[in-house]
Coordinates of N, CA and C in Angstrom, one line a residue:
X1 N 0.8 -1.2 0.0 CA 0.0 0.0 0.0 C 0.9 1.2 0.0
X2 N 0.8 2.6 -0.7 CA 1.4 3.4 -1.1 C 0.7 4.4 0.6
X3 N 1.9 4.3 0.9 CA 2.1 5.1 2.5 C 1.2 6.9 2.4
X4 N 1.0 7.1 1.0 CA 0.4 8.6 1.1 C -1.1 8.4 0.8
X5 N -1.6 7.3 0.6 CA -2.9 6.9 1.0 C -3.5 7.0 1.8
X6 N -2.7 6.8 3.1 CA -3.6 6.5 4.8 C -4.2 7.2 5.3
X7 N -5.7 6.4 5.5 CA -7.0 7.7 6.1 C -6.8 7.4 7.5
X8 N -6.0 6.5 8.3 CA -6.2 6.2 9.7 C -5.9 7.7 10.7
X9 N -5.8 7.5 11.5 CA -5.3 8.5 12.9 C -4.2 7.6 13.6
X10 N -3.1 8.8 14.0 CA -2.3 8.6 14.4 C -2.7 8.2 16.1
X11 N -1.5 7.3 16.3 CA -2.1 7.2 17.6 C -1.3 6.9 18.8
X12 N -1.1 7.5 19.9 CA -0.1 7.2 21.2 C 0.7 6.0 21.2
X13 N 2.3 5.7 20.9 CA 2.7 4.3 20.9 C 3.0 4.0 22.5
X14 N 2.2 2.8 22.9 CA 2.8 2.6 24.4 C 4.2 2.6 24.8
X15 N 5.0 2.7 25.9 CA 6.3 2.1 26.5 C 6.5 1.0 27.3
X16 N 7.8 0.9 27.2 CA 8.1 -0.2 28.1 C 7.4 -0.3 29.6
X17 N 6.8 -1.2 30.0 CA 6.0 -1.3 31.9 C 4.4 -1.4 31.3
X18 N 4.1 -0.8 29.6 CA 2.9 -1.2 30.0 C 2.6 -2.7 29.6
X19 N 1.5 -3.4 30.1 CA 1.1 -4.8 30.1 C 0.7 -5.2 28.9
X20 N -0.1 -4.4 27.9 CA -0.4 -5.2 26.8 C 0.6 -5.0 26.1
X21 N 2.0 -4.7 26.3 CA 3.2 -4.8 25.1 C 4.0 -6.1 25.7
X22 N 3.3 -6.9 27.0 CA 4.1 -8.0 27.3 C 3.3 -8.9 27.3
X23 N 1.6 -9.0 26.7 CA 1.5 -9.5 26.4 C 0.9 -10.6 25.1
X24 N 1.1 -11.8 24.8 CA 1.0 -12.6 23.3 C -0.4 -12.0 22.9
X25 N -0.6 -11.7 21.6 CA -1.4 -10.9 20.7 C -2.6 -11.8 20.2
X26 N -3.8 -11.6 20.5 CA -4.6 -12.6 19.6 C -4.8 -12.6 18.3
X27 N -5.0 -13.7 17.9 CA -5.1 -13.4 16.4 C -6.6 -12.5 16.1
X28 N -6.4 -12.5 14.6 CA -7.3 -11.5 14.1 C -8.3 -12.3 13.6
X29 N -9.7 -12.0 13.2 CA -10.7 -12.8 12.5 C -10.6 -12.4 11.1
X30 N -10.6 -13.3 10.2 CA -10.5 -12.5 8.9 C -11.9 -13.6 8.1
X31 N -12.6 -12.7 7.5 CA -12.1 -11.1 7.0 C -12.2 -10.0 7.8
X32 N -11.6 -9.4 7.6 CA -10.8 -7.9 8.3 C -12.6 -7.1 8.2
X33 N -13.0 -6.8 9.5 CA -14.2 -6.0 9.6 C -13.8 -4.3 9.2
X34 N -14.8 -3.6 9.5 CA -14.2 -2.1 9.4 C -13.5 -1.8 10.2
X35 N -13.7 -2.5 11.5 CA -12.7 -1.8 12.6 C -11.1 -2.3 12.8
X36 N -11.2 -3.5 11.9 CA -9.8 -4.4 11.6 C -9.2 -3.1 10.4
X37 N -9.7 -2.8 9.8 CA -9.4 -1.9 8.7 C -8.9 -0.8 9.4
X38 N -9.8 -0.1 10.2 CA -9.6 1.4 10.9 C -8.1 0.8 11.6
X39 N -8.2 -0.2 12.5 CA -6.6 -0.6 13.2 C -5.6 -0.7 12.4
X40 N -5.8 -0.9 11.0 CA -4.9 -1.0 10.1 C -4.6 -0.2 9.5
X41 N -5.1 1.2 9.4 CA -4.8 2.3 8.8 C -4.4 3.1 9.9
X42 N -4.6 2.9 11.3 CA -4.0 4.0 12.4 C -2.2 3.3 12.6
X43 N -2.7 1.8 12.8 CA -1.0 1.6 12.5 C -0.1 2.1 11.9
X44 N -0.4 2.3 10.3 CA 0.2 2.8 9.3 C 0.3 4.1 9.2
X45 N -0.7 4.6 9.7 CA -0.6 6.3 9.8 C 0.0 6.7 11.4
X46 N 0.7 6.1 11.8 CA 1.5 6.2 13.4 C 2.8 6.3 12.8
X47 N 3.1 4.9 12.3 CA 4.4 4.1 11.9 C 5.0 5.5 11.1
X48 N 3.9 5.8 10.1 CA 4.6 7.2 9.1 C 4.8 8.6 10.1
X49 N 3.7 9.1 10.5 CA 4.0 9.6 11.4 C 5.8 9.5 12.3
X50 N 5.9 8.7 12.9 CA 6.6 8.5 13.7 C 8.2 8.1 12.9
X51 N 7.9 8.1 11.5 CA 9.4 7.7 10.7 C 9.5 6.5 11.2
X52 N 8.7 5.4 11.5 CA 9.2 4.2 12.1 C 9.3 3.3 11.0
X53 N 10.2 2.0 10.7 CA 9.6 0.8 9.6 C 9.1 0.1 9.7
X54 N 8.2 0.0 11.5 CA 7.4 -1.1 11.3 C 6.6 -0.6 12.6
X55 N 5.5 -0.9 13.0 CA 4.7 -1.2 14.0 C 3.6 -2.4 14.6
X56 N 3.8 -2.7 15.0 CA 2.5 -3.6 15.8 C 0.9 -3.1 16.5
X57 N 0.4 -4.0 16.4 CA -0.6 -3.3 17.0 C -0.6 -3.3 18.2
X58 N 0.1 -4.3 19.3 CA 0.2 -3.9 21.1 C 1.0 -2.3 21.2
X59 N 1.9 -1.9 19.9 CA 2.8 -0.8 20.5 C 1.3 0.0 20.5
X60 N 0.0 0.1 20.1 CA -0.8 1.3 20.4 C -2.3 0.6 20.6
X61 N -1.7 0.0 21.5 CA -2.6 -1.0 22.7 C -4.0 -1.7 22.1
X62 N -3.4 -2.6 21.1 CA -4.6 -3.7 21.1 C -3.4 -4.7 20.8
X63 N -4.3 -5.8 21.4 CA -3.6 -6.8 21.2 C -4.0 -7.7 20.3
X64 N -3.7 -7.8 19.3 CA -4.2 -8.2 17.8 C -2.8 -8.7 17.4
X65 N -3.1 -9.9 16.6 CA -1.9 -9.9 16.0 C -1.8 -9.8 14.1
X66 N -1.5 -8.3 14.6 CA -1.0 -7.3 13.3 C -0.1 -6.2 13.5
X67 N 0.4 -6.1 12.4 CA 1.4 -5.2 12.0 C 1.9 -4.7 10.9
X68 N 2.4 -3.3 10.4 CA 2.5 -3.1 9.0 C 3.9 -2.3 9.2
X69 N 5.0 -2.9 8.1 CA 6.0 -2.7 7.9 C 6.2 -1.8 6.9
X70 N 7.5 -1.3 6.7 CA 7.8 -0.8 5.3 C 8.2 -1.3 4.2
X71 N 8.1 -1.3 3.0 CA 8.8 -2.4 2.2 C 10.3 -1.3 1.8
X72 N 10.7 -0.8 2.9 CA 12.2 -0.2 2.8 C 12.9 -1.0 1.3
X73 N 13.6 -0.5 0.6 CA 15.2 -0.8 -0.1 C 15.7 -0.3 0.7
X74 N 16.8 -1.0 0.6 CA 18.0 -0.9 0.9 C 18.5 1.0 0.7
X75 N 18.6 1.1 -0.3 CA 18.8 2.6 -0.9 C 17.8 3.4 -0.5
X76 N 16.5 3.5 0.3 CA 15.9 4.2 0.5 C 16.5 4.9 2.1
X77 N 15.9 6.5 1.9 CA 15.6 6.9 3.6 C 14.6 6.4 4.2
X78 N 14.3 5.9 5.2 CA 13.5 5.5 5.7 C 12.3 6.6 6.4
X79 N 12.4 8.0 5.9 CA 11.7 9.1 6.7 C 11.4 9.0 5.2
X80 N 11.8 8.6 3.8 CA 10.9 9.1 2.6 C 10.1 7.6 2.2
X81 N 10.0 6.5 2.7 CA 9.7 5.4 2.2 C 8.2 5.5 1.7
X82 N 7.3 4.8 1.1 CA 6.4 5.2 0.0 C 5.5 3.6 0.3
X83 N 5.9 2.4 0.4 CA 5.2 1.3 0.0 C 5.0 0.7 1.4
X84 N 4.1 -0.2 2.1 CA 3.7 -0.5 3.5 C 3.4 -1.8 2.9
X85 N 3.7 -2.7 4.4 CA 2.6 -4.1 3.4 C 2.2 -4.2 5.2
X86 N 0.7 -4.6 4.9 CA 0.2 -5.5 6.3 C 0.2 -6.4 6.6
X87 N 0.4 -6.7 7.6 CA 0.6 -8.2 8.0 C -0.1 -8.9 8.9
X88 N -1.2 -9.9 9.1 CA -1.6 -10.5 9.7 C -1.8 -11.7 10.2
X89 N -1.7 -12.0 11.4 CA -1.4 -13.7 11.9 C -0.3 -13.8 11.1
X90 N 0.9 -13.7 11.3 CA 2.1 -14.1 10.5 C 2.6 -15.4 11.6
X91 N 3.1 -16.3 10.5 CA 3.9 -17.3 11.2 C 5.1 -17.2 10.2
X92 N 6.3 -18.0 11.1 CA 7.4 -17.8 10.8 C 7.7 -19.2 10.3
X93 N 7.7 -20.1 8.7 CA 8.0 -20.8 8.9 C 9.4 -21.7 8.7
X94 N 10.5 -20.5 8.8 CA 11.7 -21.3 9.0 C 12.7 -20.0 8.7
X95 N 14.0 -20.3 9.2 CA 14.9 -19.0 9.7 C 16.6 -19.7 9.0
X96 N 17.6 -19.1 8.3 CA 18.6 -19.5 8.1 C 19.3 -19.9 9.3
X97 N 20.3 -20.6 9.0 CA 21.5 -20.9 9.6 C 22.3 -19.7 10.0
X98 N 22.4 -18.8 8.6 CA 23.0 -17.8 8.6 C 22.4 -16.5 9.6
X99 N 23.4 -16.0 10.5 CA 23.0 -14.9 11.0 C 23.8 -13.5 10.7
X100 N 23.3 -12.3 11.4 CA 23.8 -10.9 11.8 C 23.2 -10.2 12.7
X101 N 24.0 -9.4 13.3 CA 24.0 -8.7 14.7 C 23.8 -7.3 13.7
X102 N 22.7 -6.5 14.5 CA 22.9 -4.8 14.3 C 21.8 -4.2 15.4
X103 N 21.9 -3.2 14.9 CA 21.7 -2.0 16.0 C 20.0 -2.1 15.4
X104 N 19.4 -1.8 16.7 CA 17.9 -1.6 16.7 C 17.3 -1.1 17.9
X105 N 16.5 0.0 17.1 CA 15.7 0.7 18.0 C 14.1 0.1 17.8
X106 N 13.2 0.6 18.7 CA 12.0 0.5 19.0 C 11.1 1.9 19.6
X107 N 10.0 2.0 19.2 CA 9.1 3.4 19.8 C 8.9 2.9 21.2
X108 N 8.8 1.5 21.2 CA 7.8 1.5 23.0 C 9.9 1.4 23.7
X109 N 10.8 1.6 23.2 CA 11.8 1.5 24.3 C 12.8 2.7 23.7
X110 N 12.1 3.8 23.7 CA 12.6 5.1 23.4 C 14.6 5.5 24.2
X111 N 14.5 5.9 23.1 CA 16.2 6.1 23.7 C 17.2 5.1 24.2
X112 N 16.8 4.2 23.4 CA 17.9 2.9 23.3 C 17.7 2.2 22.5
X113 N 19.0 2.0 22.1 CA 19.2 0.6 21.1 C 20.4 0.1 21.5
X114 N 19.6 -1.6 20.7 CA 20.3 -3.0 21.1 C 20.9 -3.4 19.9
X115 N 21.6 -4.2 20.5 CA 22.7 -4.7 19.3 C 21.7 -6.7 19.3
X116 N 21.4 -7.0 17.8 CA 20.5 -7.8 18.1 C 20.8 -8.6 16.9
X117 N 20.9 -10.1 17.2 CA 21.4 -10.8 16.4 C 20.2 -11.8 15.5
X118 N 20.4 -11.5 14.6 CA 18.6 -12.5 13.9 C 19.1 -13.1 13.2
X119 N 18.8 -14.3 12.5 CA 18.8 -14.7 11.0 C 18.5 -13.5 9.9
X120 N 19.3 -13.8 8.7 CA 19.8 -13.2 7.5 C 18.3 -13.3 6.4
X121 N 17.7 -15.0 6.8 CA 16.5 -15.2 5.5 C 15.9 -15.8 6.6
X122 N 14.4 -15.6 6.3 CA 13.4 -15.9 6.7 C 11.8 -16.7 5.9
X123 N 11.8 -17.2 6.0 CA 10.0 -17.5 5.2 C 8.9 -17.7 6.2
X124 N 8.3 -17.0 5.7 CA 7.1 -16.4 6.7 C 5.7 -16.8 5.7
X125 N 5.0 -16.9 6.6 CA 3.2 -16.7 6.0 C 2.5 -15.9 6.7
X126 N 1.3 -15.4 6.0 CA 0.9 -14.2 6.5 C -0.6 -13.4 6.0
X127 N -1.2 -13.4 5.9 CA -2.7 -12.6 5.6 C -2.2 -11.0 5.2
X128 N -2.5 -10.5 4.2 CA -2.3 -9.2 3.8 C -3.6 -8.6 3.9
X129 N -3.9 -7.5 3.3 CA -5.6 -6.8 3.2 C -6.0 -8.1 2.0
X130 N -5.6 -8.7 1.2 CA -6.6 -9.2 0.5 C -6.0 -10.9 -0.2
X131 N -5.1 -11.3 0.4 CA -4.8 -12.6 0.0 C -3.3 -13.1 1.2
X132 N -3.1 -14.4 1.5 CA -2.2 -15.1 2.4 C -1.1 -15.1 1.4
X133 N -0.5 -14.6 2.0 CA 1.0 -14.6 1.3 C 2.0 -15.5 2.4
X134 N 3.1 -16.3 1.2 CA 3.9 -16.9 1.5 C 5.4 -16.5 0.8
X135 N 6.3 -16.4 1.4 CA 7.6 -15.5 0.9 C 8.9 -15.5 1.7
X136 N 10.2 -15.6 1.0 CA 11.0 -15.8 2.1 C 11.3 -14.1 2.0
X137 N 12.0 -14.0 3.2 CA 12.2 -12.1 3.3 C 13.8 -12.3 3.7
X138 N 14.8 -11.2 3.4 CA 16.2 -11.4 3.2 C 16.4 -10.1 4.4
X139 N 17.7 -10.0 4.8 CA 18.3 -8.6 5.1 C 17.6 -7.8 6.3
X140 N 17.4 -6.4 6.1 CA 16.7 -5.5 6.7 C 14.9 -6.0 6.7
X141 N 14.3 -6.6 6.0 CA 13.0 -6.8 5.7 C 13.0 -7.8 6.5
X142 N 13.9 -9.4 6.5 CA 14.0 -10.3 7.6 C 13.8 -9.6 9.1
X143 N 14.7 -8.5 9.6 CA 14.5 -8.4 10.8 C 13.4 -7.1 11.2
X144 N 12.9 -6.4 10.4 CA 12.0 -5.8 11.2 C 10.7 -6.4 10.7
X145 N 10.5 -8.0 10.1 CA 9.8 -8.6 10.0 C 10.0 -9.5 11.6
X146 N 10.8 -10.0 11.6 CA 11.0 -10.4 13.0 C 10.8 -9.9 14.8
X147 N 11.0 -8.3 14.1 CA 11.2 -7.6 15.3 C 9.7 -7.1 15.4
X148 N 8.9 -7.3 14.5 CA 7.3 -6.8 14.8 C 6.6 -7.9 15.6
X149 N 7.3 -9.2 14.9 CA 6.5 -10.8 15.7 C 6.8 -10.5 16.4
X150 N 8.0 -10.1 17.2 CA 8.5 -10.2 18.6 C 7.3 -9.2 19.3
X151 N 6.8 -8.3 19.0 CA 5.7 -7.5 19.7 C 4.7 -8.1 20.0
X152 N 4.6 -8.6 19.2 CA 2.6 -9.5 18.8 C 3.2 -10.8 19.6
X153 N 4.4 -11.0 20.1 CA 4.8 -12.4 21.2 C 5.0 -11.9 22.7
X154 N 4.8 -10.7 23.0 CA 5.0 -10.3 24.1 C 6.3 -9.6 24.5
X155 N 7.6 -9.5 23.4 CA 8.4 -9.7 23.7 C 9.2 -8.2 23.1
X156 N 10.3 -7.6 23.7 CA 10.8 -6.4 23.3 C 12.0 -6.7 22.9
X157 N 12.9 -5.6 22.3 CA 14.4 -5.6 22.3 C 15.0 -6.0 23.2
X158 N 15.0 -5.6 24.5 CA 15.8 -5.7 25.5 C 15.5 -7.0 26.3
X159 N 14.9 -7.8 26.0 CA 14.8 -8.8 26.6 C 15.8 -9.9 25.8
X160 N 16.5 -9.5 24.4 CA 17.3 -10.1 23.7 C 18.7 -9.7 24.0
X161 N 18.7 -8.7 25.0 CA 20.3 -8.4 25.4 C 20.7 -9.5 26.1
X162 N 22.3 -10.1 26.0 CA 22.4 -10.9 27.0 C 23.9 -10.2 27.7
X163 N 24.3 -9.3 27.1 CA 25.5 -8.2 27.5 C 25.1 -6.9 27.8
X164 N 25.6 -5.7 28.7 CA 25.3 -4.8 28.6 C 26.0 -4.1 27.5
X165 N 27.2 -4.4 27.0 CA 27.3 -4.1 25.7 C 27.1 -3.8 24.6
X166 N 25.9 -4.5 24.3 CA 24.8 -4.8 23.9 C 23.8 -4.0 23.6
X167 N 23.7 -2.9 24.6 CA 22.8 -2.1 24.4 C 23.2 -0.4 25.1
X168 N 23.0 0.3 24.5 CA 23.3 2.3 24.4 C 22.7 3.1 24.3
X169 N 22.5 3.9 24.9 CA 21.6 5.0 25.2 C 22.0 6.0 23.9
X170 N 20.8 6.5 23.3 CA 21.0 7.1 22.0 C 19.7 8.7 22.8
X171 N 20.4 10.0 21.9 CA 19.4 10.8 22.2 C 17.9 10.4 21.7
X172 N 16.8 11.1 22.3 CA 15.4 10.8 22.3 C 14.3 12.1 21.9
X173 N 14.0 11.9 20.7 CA 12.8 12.8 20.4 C 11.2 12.3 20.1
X174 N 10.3 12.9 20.4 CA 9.3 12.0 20.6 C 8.8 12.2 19.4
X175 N 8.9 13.0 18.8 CA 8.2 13.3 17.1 C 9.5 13.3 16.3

């Protein structure tokens, strides 16, 4: 979906302490009612808002399990990105051998990033707005494909630190 479409409202991302970002997300009933729709356009009009590449729906407190990403390139800024995909009930169904460590931030854990080690390829399944998609995802797309399940699992960045190392305090702006 082309990011300058979105009729949603933006909307408060939770932080770290509150309870529905620790807790596992239900799934969604599909087909997607109006209000599945409305959740799925405030996501996406947050995410842009907020210059983020990905959001969940616990970071702005439902616990649904959905989320809409960016379909970033590589070569893109991520404050001008244009294309969104949504994602629904996603399962993960298998992860390389191959890994990489990088730096990642999050809206619900403002003013820090972790150094976070994921698989490289991924294949996932997934409900979009209008057909189940199956796809393996590479790179950058692999992990903030990963780092959104980790939301809709209860689970944050920092719970993946196992060094203080690991993780650094970065300046913080809320817009």
């Amino acid at each position: 979906m082309s990011a300058a479409r979105v009729l949603g409202v933006s909307r408060r991302v939770l932080l770290t302490g509150n309870r529905v970002l620790r807790a596992k997300a239900a799934p969604v009933v599909l087909p997607l009612t109006e209000s599945g729709l409305q959740l799925a356009n405030d996501i996406t009009r947050t995410m842009i808002k907020r210059h983020a590449l990905g959001l969940a729906a616990p970071q702005i407190g439902r616990s649904n399990r959905m989320f809409v990403m960016s379909l970033l390139k590589e070569t893109e800024d991520p404050k001008t990105f244009t294309d969104t995909e949504l994602v629904i009930n996603p399962q993960i169904l298998s992860e390389s051998k191959d890994t990489w460590a990088e730096w990642e931030g999050c809206l619900s854990v403002p003013g820090v990033l972790c150094k976070i080690t994921r698989p490289h390829q991924i294949e996932v399944e997934y409900t979009n707005r209008t057909q189940l998609v199956r796809k393996m995802l590479d790179g950058w797309q692999a992990r903030c494909f990963l780092h959104e399940y980790d939301h809709l699992e209860g689970k944050l960045i920092v719970d993946k630190i196992k060094d203080p190392s690991e993780m650094k305090q970065i300046g913080y702006d809320e817009d």
